[in-house]
Every structure is written in C-alpha cells, then in structure tokens.
Coordinates of N, CA, C and O and ligand atoms in Angstrom, one line a residue:
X1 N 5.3 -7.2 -16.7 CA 5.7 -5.8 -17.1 C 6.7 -5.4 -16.1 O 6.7 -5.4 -14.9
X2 N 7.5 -4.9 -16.8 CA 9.1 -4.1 -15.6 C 8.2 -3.0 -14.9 O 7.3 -2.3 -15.3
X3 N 8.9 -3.4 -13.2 CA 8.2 -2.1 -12.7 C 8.4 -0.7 -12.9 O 7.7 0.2 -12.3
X4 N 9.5 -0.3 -13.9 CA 10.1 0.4 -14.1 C 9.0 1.5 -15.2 O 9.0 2.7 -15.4
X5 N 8.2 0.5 -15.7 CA 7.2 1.2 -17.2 C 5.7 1.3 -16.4 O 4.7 1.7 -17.0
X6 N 5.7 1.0 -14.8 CA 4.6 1.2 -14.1 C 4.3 2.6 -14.0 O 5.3 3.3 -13.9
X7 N 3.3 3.2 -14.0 CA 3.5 4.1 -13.0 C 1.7 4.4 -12.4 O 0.9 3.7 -12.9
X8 N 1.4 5.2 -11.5 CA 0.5 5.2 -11.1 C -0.5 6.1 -12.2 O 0.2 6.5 -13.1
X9 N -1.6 6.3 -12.3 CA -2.7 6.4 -13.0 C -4.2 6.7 -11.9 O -4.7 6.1 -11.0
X10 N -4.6 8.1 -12.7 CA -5.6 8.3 -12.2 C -7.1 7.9 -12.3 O -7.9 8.7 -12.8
X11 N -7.7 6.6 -11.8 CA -8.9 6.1 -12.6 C -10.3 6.8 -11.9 O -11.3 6.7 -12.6
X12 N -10.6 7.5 -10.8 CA -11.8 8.4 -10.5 C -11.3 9.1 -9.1 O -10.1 9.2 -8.8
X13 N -12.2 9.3 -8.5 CA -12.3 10.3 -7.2 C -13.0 9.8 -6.3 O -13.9 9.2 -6.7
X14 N -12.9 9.8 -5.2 CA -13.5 9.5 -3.8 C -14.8 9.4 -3.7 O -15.7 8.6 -3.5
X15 N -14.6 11.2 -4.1 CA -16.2 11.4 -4.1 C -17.4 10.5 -4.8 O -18.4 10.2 -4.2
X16 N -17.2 9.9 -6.3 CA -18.0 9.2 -7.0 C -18.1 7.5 -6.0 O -18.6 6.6 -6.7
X17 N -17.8 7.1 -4.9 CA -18.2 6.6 -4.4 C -18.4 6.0 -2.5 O -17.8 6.3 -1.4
X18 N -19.5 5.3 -2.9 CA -19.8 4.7 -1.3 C -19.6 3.4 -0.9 O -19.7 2.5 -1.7
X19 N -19.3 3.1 0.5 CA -19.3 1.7 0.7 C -19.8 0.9 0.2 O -21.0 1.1 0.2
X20 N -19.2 -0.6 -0.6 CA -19.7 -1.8 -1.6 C -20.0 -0.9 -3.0 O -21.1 -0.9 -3.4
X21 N -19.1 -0.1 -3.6 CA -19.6 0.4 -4.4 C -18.0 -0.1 -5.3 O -16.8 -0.1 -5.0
X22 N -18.5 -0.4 -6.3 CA -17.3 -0.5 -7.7 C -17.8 0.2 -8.9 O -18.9 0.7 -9.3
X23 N -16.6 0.1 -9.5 CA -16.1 0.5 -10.8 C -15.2 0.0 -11.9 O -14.0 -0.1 -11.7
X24 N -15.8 -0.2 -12.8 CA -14.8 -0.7 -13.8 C -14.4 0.6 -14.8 O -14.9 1.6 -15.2
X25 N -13.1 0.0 -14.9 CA -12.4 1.2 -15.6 C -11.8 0.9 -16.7 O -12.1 -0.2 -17.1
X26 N -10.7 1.4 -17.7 CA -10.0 1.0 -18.8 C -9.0 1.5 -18.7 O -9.0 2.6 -19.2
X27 N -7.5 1.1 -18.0 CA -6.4 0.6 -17.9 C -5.3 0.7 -18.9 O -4.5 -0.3 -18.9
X28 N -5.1 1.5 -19.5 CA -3.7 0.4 -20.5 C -3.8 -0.8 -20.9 O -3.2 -1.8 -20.5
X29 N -5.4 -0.7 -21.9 CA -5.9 -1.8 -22.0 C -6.4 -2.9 -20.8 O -6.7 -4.0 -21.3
X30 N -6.4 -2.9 -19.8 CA -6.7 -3.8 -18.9 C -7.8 -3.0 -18.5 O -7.9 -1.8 -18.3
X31 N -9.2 -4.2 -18.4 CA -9.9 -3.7 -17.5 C -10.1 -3.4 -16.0 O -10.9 -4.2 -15.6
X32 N -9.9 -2.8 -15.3 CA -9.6 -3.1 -14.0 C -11.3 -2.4 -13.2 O -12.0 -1.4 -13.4
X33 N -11.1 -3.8 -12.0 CA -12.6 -3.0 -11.4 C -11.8 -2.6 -9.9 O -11.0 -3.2 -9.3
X34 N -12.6 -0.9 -9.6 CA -11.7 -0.7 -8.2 C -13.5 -0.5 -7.3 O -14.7 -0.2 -7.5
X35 N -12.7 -0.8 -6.1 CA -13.9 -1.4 -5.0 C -13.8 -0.3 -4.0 O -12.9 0.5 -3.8
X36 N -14.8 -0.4 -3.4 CA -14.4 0.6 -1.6 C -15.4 -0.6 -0.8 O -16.5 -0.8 -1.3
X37 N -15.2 -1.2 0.2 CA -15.5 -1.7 1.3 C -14.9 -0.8 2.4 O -13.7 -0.5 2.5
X38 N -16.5 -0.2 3.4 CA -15.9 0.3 4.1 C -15.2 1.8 4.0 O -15.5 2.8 3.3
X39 N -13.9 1.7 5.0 CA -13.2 3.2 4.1 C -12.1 2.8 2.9 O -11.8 3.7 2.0
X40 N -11.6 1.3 3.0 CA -10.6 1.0 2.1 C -11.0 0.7 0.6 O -12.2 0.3 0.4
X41 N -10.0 0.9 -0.6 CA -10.6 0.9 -1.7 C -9.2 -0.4 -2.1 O -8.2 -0.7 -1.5
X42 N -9.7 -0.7 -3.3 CA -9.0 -1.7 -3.9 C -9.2 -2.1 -5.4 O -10.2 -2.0 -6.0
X43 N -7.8 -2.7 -6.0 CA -8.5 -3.3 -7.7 C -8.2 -4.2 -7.8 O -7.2 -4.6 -7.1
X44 N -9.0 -5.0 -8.6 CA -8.2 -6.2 -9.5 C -8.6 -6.2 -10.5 O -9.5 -5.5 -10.8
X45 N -8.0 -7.1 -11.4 CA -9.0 -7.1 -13.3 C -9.9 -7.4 -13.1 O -10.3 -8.0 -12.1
X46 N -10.6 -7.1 -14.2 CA -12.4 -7.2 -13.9 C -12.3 -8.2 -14.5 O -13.4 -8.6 -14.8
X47 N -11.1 -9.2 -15.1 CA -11.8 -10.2 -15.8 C -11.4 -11.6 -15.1 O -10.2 -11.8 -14.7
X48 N -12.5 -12.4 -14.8 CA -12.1 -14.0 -14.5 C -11.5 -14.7 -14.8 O -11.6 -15.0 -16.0
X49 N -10.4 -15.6 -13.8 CA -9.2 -16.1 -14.6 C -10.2 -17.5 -15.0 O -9.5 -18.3 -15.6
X50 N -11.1 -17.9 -15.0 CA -11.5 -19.0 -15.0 C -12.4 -18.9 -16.6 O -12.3 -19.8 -17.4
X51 N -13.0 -18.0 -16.8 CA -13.6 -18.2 -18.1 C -14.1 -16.6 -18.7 O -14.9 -16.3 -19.6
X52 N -13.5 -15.9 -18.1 CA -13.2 -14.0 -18.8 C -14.9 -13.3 -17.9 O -15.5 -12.3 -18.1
X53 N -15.0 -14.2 -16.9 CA -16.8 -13.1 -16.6 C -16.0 -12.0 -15.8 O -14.8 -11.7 -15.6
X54 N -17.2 -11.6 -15.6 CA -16.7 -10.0 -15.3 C -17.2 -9.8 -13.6 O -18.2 -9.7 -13.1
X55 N -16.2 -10.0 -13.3 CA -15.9 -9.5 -12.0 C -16.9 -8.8 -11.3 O -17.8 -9.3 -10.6
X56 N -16.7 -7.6 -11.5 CA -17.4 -6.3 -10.9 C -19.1 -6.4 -10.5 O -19.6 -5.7 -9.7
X57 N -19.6 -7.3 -11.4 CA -20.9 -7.7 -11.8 C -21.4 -8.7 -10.6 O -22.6 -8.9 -10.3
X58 N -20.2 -9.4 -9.7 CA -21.0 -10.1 -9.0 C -21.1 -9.7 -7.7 O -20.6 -8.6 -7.3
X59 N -21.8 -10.4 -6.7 CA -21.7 -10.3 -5.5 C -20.7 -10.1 -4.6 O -19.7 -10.9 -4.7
X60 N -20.6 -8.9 -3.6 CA -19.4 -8.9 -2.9 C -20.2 -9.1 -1.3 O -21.1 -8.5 -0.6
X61 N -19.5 -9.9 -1.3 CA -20.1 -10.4 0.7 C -18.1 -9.8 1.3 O -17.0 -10.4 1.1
X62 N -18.3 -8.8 1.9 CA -17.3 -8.4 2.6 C -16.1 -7.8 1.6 O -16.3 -6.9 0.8
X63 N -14.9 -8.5 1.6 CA -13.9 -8.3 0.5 C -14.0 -9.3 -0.2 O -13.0 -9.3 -1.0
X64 N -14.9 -10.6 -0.4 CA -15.0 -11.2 -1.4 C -16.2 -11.3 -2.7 O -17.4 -11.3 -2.6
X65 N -15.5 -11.3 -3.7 CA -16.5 -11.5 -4.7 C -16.5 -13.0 -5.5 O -15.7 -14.0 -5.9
X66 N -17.6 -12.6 -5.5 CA -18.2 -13.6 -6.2 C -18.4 -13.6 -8.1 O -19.2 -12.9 -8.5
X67 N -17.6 -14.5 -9.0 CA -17.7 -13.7 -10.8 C -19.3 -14.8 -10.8 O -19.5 -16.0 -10.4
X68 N -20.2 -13.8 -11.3 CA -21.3 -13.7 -11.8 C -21.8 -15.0 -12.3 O -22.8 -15.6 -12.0
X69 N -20.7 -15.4 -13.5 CA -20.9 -16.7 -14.6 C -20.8 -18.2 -14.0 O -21.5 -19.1 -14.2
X70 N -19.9 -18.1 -13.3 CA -19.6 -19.6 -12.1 C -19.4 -19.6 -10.8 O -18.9 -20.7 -10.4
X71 N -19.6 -18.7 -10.1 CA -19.3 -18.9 -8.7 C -18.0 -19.2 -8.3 O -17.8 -20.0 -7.4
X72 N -16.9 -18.6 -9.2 CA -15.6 -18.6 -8.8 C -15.4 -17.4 -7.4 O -16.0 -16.3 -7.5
X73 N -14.7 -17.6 -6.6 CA -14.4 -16.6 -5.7 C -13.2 -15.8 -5.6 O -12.3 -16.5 -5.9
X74 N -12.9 -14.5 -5.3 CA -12.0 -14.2 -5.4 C -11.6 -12.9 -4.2 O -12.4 -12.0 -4.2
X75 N -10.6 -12.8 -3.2 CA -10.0 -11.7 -2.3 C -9.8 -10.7 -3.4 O -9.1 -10.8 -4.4
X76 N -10.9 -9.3 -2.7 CA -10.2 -8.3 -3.8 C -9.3 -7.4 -3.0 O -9.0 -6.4 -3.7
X77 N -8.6 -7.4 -1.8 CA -7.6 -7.6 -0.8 C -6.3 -7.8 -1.4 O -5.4 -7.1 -1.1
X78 N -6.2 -8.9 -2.4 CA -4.8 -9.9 -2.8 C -5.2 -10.0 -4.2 O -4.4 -9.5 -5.0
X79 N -6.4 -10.5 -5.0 CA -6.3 -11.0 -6.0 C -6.6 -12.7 -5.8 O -6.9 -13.6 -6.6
X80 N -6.3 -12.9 -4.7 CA -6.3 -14.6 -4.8 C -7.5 -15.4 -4.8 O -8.4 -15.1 -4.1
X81 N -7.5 -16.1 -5.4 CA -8.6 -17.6 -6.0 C -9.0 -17.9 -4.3 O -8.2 -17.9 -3.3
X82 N -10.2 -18.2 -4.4 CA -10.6 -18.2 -3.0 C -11.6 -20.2 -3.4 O -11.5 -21.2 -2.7
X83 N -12.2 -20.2 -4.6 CA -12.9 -21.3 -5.0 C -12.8 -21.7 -6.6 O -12.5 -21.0 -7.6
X84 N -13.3 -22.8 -6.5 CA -13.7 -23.3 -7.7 C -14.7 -22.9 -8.5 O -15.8 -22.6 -7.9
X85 N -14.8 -22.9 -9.7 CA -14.0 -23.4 -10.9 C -12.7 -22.7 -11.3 O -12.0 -22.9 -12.2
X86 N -12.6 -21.7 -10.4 CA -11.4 -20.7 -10.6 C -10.5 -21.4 -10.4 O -10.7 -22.5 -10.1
X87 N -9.1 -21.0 -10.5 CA -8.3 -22.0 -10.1 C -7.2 -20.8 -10.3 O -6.3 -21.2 -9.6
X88 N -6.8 -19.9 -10.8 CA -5.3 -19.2 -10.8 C -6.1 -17.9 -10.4 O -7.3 -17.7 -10.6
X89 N -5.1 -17.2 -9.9 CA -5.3 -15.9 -8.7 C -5.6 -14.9 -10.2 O -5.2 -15.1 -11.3
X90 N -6.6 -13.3 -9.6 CA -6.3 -12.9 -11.0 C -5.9 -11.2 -10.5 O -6.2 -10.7 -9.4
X91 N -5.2 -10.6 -11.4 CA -3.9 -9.8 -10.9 C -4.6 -8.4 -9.6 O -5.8 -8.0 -9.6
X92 N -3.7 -8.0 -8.8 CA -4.0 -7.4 -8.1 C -3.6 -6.0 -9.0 O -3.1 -6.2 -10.1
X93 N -3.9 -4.8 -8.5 CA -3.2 -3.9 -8.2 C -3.2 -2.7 -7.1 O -4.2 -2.1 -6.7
X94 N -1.6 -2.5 -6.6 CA -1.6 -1.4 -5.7 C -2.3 -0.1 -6.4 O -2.3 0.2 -7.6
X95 N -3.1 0.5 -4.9 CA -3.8 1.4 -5.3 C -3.0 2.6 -3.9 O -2.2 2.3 -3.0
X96 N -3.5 4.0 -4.4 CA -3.5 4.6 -3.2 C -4.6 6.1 -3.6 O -5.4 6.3 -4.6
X97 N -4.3 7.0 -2.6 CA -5.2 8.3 -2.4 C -4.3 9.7 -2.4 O -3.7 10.1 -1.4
X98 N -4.5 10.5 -3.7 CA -4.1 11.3 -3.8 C -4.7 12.5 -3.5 O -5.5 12.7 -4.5
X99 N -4.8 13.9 -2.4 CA -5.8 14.5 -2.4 C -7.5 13.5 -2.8 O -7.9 12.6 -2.0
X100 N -8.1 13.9 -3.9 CA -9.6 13.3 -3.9 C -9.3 11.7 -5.0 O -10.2 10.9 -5.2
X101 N -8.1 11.6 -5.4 CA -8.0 11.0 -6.8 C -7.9 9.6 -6.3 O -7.2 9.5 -5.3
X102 N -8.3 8.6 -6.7 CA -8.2 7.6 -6.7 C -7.1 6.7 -8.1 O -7.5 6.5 -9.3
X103 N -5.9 6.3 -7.5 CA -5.2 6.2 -8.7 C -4.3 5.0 -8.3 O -3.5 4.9 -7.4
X104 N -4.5 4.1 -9.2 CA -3.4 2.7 -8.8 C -2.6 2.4 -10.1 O -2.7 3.0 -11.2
X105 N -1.8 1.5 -9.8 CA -0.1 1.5 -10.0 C -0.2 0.2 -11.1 O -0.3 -0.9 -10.5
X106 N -0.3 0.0 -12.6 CA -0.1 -0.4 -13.5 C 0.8 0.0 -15.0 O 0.8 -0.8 -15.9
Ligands
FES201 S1 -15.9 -17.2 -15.6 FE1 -15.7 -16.8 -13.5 S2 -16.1 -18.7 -12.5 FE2 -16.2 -19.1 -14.6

C-alpha cells in the first residue's frame, strides 16, 4: 500500500488495558492484534503467516508470541518470524499515543 493512502487510525484507549494484555481489532479489513508489555504497546496482524492461526490467542512470554495452532514464534516488536513452522515475518504496524487514544498507522 502507498504510504501516501496510510494514515493513522484510532483502534482503543489506554485505559481498556494492562500489562500482557491484547486486543484484536478490525483494520481496513485487516485484523490487527495490539499488545501492551509493560508501558509499551504494539501491533501486528493477528493472522499467522504460516497457516492463518490467530495470533492474539497465544502465549506471550515477554515481546514474543507464540500462534496457538503450531508453535510458530513471532517479535511483536518487528513482526519478525522468530521459529518454525513459520517461516515469513507477518506485518508490523507503527503505532503511537494520542492524549488516551491508542491509534496505529495503516
Ligand atoms: S498457523 Fe501459526 S504456526 Fe501454523
């Protein structure tokens, strides 16, 4: 997508969460799951590049997750493939903090 048709987007508020806490949301059609570790928050698609499981659903030990269906791993930091059966990184997106708004850049 041209960065030009990006723009930032409001998907919840601060307040609706606490550390290790996610969210999946509905995107411009993309599902996207946004995380808080800690004070920092973050997204990536909620869907697995390896066989479509859902992200959000699995285990997060620090900033990585674990998708639910195979034990693919993934930095929700970057987006990047951390293990197998995964094998292609799955998309990041920049986020930031507006007053309470939690809103990233797709
Ligand atoms: S669907 Fe995620 S590892 Fe297979």
């Amino acid at each position: 997508m041209p960065e030009a048709t990006k723009e930032y987007t409001t998907v919840a508020t601060t307040d609706e969460f606490d550390s290790g806490d996610r969210l999946v949301v509905e995107v411009k059609g993309h599902y996207v799951a946004v995380f808080k570790v800690g004070d920092k928050y973050y997204a990536i698609e909620d869907v697995c590049t390896h066989d479509d499981g859902p992200l959000a659903e699995g285990e997060l030990d620090g900033t990585v997750i674990e998708c639910p269906r195979h034990g693919g791993r993934f930095d929700i930091t970057t987006g990047k493939v951390l293990s197998f059966p995964a094998i292609t990184d799955v998309p990041w997106y920049p986020l930031r903090i507006e007053g309470g708004d939690i809103q990233i850049l797709i």
